[in-house]
Tab-separated table of C-alpha atoms in Angstrom:
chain	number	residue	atom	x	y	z
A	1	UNK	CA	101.338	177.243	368.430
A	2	UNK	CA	101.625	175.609	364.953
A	3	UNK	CA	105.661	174.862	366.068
A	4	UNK	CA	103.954	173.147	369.121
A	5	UNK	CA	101.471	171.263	367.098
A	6	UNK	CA	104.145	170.030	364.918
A	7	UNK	CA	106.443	168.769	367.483
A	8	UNK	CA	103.231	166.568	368.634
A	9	UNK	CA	102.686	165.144	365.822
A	10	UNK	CA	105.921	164.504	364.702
A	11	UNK	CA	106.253	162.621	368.386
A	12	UNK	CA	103.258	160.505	367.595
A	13	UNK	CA	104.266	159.335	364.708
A	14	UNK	CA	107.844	158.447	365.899
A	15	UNK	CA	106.056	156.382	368.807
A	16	UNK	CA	103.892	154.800	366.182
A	17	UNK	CA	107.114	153.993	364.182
A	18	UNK	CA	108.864	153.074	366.971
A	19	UNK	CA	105.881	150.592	368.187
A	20	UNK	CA	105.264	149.081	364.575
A	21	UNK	CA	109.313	148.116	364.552
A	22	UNK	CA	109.311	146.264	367.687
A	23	UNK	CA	106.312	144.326	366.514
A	24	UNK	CA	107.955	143.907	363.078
A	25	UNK	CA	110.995	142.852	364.425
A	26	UNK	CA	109.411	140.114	366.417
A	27	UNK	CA	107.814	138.313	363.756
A	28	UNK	CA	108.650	139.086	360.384
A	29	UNK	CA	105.122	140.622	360.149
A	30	UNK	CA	106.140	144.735	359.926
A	31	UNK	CA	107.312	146.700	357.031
A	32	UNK	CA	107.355	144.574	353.782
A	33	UNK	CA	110.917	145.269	353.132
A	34	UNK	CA	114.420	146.482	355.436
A	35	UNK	CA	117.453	148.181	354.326
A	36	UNK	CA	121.351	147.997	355.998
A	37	UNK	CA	122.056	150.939	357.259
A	38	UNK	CA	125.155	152.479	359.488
A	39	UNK	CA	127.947	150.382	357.294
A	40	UNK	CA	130.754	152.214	355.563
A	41	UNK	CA	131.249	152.077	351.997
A	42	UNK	CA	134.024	150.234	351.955
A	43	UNK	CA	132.478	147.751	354.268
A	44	UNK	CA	129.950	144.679	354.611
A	45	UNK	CA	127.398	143.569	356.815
A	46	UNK	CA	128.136	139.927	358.293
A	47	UNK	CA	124.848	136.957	358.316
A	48	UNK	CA	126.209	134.605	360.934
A	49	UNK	CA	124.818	131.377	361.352
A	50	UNK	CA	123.102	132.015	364.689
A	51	UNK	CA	122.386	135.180	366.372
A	52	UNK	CA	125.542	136.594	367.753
A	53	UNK	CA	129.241	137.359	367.073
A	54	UNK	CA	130.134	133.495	368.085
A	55	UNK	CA	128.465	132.236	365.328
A	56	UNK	CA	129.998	131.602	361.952
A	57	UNK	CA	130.177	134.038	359.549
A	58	UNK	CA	128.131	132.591	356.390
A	59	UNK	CA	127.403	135.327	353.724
A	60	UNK	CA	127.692	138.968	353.679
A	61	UNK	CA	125.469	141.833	352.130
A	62	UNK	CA	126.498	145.123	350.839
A	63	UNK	CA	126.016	148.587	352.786
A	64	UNK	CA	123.380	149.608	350.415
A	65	UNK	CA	121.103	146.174	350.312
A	66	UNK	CA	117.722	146.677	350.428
A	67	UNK	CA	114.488	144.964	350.000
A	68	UNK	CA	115.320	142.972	352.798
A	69	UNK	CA	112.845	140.276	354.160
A	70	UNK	CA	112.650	139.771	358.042
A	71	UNK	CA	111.944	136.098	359.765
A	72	UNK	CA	112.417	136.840	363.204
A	73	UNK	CA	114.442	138.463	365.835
A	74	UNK	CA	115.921	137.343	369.677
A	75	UNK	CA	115.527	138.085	372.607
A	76	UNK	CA	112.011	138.000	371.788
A	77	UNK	CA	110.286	141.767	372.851
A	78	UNK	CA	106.324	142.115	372.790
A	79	UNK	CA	105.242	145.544	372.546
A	80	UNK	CA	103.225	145.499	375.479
A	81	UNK	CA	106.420	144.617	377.401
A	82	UNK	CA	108.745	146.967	375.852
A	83	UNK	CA	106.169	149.631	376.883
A	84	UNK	CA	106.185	149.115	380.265
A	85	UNK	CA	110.321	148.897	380.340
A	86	UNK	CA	112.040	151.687	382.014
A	87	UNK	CA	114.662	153.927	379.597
A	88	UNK	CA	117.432	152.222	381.865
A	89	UNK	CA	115.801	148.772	381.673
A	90	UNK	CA	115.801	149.158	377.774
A	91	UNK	CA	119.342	150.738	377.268
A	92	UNK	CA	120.302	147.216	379.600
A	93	UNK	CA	118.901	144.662	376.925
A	94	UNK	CA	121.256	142.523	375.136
A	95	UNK	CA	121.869	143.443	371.577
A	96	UNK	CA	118.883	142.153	369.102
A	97	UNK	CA	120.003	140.166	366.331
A	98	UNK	CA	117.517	139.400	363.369
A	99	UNK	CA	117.374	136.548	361.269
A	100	UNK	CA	117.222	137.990	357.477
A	101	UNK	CA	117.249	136.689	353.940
A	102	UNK	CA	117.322	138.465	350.404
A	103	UNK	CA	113.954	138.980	348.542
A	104	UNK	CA	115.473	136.520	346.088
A	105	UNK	CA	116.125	133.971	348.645
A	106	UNK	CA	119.507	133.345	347.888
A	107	UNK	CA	121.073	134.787	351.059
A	108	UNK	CA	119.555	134.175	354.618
A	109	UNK	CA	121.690	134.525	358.277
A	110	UNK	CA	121.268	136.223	361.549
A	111	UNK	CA	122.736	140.069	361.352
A	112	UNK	CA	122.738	142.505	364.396
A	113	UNK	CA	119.318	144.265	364.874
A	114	UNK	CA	121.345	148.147	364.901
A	115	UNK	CA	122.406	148.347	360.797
A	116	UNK	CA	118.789	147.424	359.854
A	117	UNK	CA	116.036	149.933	359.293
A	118	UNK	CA	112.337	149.951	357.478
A	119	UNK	CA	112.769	149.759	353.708
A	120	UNK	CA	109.447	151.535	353.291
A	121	UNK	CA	111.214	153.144	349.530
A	122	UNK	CA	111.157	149.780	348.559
A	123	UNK	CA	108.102	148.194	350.498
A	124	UNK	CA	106.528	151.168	348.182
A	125	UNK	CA	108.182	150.311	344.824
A	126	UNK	CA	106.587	146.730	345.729
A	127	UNK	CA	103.048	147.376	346.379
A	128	UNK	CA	103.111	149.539	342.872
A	129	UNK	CA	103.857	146.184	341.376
A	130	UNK	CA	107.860	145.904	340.899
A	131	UNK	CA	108.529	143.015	343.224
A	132	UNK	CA	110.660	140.145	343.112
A	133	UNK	CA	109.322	137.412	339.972
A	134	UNK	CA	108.150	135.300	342.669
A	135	UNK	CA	105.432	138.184	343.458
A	136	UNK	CA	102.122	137.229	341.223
A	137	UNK	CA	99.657	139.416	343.171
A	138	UNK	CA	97.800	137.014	344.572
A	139	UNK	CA	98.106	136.997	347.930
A	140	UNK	CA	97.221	133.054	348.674
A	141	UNK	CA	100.242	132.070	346.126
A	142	UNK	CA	102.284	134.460	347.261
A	143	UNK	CA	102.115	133.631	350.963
A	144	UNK	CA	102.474	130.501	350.136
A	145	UNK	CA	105.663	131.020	348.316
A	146	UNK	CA	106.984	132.682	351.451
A	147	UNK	CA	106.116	129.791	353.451
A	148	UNK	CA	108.184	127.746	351.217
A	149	UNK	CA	111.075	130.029	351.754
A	150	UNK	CA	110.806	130.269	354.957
A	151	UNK	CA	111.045	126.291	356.002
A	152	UNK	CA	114.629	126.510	353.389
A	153	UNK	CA	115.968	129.531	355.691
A	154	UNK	CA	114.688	128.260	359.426
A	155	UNK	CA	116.176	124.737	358.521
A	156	UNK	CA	119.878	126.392	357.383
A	157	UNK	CA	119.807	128.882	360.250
A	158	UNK	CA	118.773	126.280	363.099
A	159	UNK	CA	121.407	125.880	365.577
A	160	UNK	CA	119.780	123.294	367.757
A	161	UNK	CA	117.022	120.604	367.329
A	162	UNK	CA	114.180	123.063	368.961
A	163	UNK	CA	115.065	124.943	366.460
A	164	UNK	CA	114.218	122.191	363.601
A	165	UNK	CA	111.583	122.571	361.421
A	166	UNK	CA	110.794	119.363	360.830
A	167	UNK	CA	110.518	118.618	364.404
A	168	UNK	CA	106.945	118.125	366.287
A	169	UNK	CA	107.102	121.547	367.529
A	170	UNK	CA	107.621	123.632	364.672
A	171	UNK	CA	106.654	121.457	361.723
A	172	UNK	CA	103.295	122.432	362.023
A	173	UNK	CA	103.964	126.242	360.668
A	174	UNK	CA	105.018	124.560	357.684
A	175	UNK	CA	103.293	121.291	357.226
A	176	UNK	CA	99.822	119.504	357.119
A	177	UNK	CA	99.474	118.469	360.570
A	178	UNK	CA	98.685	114.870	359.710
A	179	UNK	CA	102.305	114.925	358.158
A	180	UNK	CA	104.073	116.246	361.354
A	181	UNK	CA	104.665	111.976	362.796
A	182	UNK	CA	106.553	111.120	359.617
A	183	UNK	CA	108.801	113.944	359.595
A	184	UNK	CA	110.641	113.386	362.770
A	185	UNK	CA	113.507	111.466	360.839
A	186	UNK	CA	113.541	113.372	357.944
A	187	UNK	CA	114.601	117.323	356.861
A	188	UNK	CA	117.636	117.620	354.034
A	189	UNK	CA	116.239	114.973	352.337
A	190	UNK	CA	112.896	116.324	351.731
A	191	UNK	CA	114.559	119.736	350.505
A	192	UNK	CA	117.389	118.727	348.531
A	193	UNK	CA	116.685	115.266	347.824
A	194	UNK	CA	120.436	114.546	349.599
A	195	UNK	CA	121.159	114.009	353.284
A	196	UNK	CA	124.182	116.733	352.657
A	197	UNK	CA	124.278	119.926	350.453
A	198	UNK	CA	126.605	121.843	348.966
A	199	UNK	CA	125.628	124.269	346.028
A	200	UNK	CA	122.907	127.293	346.677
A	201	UNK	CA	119.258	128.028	345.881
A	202	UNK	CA	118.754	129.972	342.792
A	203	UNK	CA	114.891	130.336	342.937
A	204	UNK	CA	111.557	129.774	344.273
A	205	UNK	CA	108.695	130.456	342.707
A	206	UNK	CA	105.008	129.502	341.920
A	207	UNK	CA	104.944	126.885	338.979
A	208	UNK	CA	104.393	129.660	335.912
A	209	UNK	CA	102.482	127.368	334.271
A	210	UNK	CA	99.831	126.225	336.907
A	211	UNK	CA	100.330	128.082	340.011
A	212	UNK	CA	96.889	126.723	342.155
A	213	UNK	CA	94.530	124.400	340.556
A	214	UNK	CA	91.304	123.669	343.244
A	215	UNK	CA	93.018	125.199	346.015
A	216	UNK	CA	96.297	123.083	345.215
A	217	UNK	CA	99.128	125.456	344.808
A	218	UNK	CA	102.231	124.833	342.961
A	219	UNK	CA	105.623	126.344	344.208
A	220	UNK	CA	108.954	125.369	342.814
A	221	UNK	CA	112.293	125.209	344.221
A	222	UNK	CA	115.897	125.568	341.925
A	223	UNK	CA	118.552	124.761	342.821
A	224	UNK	CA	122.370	123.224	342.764
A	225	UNK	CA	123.610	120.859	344.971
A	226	UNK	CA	127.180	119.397	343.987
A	227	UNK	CA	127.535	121.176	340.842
A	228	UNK	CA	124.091	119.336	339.701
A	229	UNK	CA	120.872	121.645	338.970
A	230	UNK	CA	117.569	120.135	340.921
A	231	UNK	CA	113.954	121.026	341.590
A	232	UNK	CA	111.984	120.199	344.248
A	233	UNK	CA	108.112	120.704	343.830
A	234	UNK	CA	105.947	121.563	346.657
A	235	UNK	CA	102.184	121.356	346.704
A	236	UNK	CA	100.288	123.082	349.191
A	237	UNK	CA	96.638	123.793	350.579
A	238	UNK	CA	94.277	124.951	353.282
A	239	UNK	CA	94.784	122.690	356.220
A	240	UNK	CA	91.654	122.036	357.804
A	241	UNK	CA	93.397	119.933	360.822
A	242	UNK	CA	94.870	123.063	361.837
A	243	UNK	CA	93.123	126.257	363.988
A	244	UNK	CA	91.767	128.373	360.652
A	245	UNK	CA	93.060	126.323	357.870
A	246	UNK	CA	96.474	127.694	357.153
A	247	UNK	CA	97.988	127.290	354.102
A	248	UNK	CA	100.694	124.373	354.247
A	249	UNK	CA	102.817	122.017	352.588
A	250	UNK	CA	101.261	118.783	351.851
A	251	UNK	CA	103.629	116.994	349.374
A	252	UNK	CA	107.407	117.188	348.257
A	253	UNK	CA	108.363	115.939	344.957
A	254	UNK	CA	111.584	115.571	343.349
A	255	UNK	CA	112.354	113.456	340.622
A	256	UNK	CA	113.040	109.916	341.707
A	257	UNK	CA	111.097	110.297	344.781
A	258	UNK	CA	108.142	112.198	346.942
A	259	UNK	CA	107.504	112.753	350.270
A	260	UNK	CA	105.150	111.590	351.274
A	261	UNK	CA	105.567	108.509	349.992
């Protein structure tokens, strides 16, 4: 009896794993942290530049990475649908790929679904306070920190202009609304202050000395372009034109120049 009531529960709690990693690997929104997993040693795992072996191969990250931060994954699989999918009609899906980036955000690319697992170890370590300097504890700044790293890794992963960040469709998961009209013709720019970039982003983080004064947070960008160090400053705020006020970015500054204008 105890053997059968163990079994049970160890079932239920692989279905509620199981359910909680489809939903994670839809939107980013799951565990706090992934791992790689099933790569040798000796080996690496490939971030491609879109999801699938056609793409480019861009960066690579070792067989032991963890605290791994999740943006999305294709096809796109809602739990409610992958519950009512047949074993066959499952095993027939196309291979998942997820689009992934470092907790530091240095690295970000599209890796195949199967060699990532939940970091929970290191979601864990996290929570007890050892995260990434970019992790104050306070959820607003933090969230919006993310935000900010998210627009940098959805505009170097996009592989085709529904895909842009700037553009009407997406722009407004990362801008004021009233902004979204004046961004159609812009995108490097406003991150890099450059229409091309070459170099790599070494950090983003809230402003240590202010990091939200009245509801105006402060997150700042590093990084090198051309061999030359730069900053871009972003401030962002509750959006009131948008359904429940999400936090979003409202100005870019850099040091010649701001957006808007």
């Amino acid at each position: 009896m105890m053997k059968r009531f163990f079994l049970a529960g160890a079932l239920s709690c692989a279905m509620a794993l199981a359910a909680s990693s489809v939903q994670a690997e839809i939107d980013g929104h799951g565990p706090d942290a992934w791992r790689v997993t099933g790569v040798a040693a000796d080996d690496v795992l490939n971030m491609r530049m879109g999801p699938g072996t056609n793409y480019l191969v861009i960066d690579s990250l070792p067989p032991d990475a963890r605290g791994l931060q999740q943006v999305t994954c294709v096809p796109l699989l809602l739990p409610s649908i992958h519950q009512r999918l047949s074993e066959e009609q499952r095993n027939s899906l196309p291979q998942r790929w997820c689009l992934m980036r470092t907790d530091d955000f240095i690295k970000a690319g599209w890796v195949a679904q199967r060699f990532l697992e939940p970091d929970w170890g290191q979601a864990e370590t996290d929570h007890a306070g050892s995260a990434g300097a970019h992790n104050t504890g306070d959820a607003m700044i933090d969230d919006a920190a993310r935000l900010v790293g998210d627009l940098y890794t959805a505009f170097e992963a996009q592989s085709s202009s529904a895909e842009n960040p700037f553009g009407p469709t997406l722009a407004p998961q990362y801008f004021f609304a009233s902004m979204v009209p004046d961004l159609a013709e812009h995108g490097a720019d406003v991150l890099y202050d450059a229409q091309n970039f070459q170099g790599e982003i070494t950090r983003i983080a809230p402003d240590p000395d202010q990091p939200m004064l009245r509801g105006m947070i402060t997150i700042n960008v590093d990084f090198t372009n051309f061999g030359q160090p730069k900053r871009a400053v972003f401030s962002l705020r509750a959006d009131p034109g948008q359904p429940g006020a999400p936090i979003r970015v409202l100005r870019v500054e850099h040091d010649s120049w701001s957006f808007p204008h």
